[in-house]
XYZ file of C-alpha atoms in Angstrom:
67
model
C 0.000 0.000 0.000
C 1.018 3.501 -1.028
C 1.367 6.120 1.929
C -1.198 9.143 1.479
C 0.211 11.852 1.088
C -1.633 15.312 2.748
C -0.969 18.239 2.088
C -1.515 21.458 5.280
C -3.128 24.258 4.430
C -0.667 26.864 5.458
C -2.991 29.574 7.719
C -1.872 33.131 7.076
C -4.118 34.997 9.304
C -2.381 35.957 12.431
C -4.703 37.013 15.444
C -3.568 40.188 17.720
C -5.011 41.351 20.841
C -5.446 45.282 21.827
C -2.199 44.975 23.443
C -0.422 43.544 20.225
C -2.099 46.789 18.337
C -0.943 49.033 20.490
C 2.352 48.150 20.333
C 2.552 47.513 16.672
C 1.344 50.605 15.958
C 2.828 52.088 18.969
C -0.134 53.521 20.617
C -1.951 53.243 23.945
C -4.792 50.912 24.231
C -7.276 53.138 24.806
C -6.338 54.876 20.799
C -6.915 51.341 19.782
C -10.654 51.517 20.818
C -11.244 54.763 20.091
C -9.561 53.756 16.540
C -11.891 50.478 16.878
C -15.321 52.152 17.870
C -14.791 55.931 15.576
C -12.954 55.005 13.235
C -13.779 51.634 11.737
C -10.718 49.261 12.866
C -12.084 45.766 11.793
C -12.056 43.607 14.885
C -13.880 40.642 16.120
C -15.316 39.742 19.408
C -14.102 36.843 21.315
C -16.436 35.713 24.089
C -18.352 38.189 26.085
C -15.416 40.983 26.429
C -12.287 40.341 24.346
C -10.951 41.478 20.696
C -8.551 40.016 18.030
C -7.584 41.853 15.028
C -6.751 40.106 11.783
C -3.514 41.777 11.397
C -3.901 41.467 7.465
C -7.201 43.556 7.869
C -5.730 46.094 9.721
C -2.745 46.563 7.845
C -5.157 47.618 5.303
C -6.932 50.019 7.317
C -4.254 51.592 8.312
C -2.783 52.019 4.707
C -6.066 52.926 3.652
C -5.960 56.130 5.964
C -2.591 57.402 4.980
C -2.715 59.882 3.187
């Protein structure tokens, strides 16, 4: 018998918290919020009271509002 042979599914998505996004963008939390609930940072609730960030989507935001 031949050994199957699978193949992964690399995942690119990589999952920050607030804390990540502050310090990638080197900003206190509470500008990530206010960034989050004004001015349209995706994010995506996690249980009853946390955030992750698709760092892919906000790379784009944040490109999208240079300027």
């Amino acid at each position: 018998m031949s050994k199957l042979k699978r193949k992964v599914a690399v995942v690119e998505s990589v999952f920050l918290t607030v804390e990540d996004v502050a310090d990638l963008f080197q900003v206190d939390r509470s500008t990530v919020y206010n960034w989050m609930y004004y001015a349209g940072l995706p994010s995506m609730r996690v249980g009853r009271r946390s955030r992750r960030f698709d760092r892919r989507q906000i790379e784009a935001w944040a490109k999208s509002r240079e300027g």
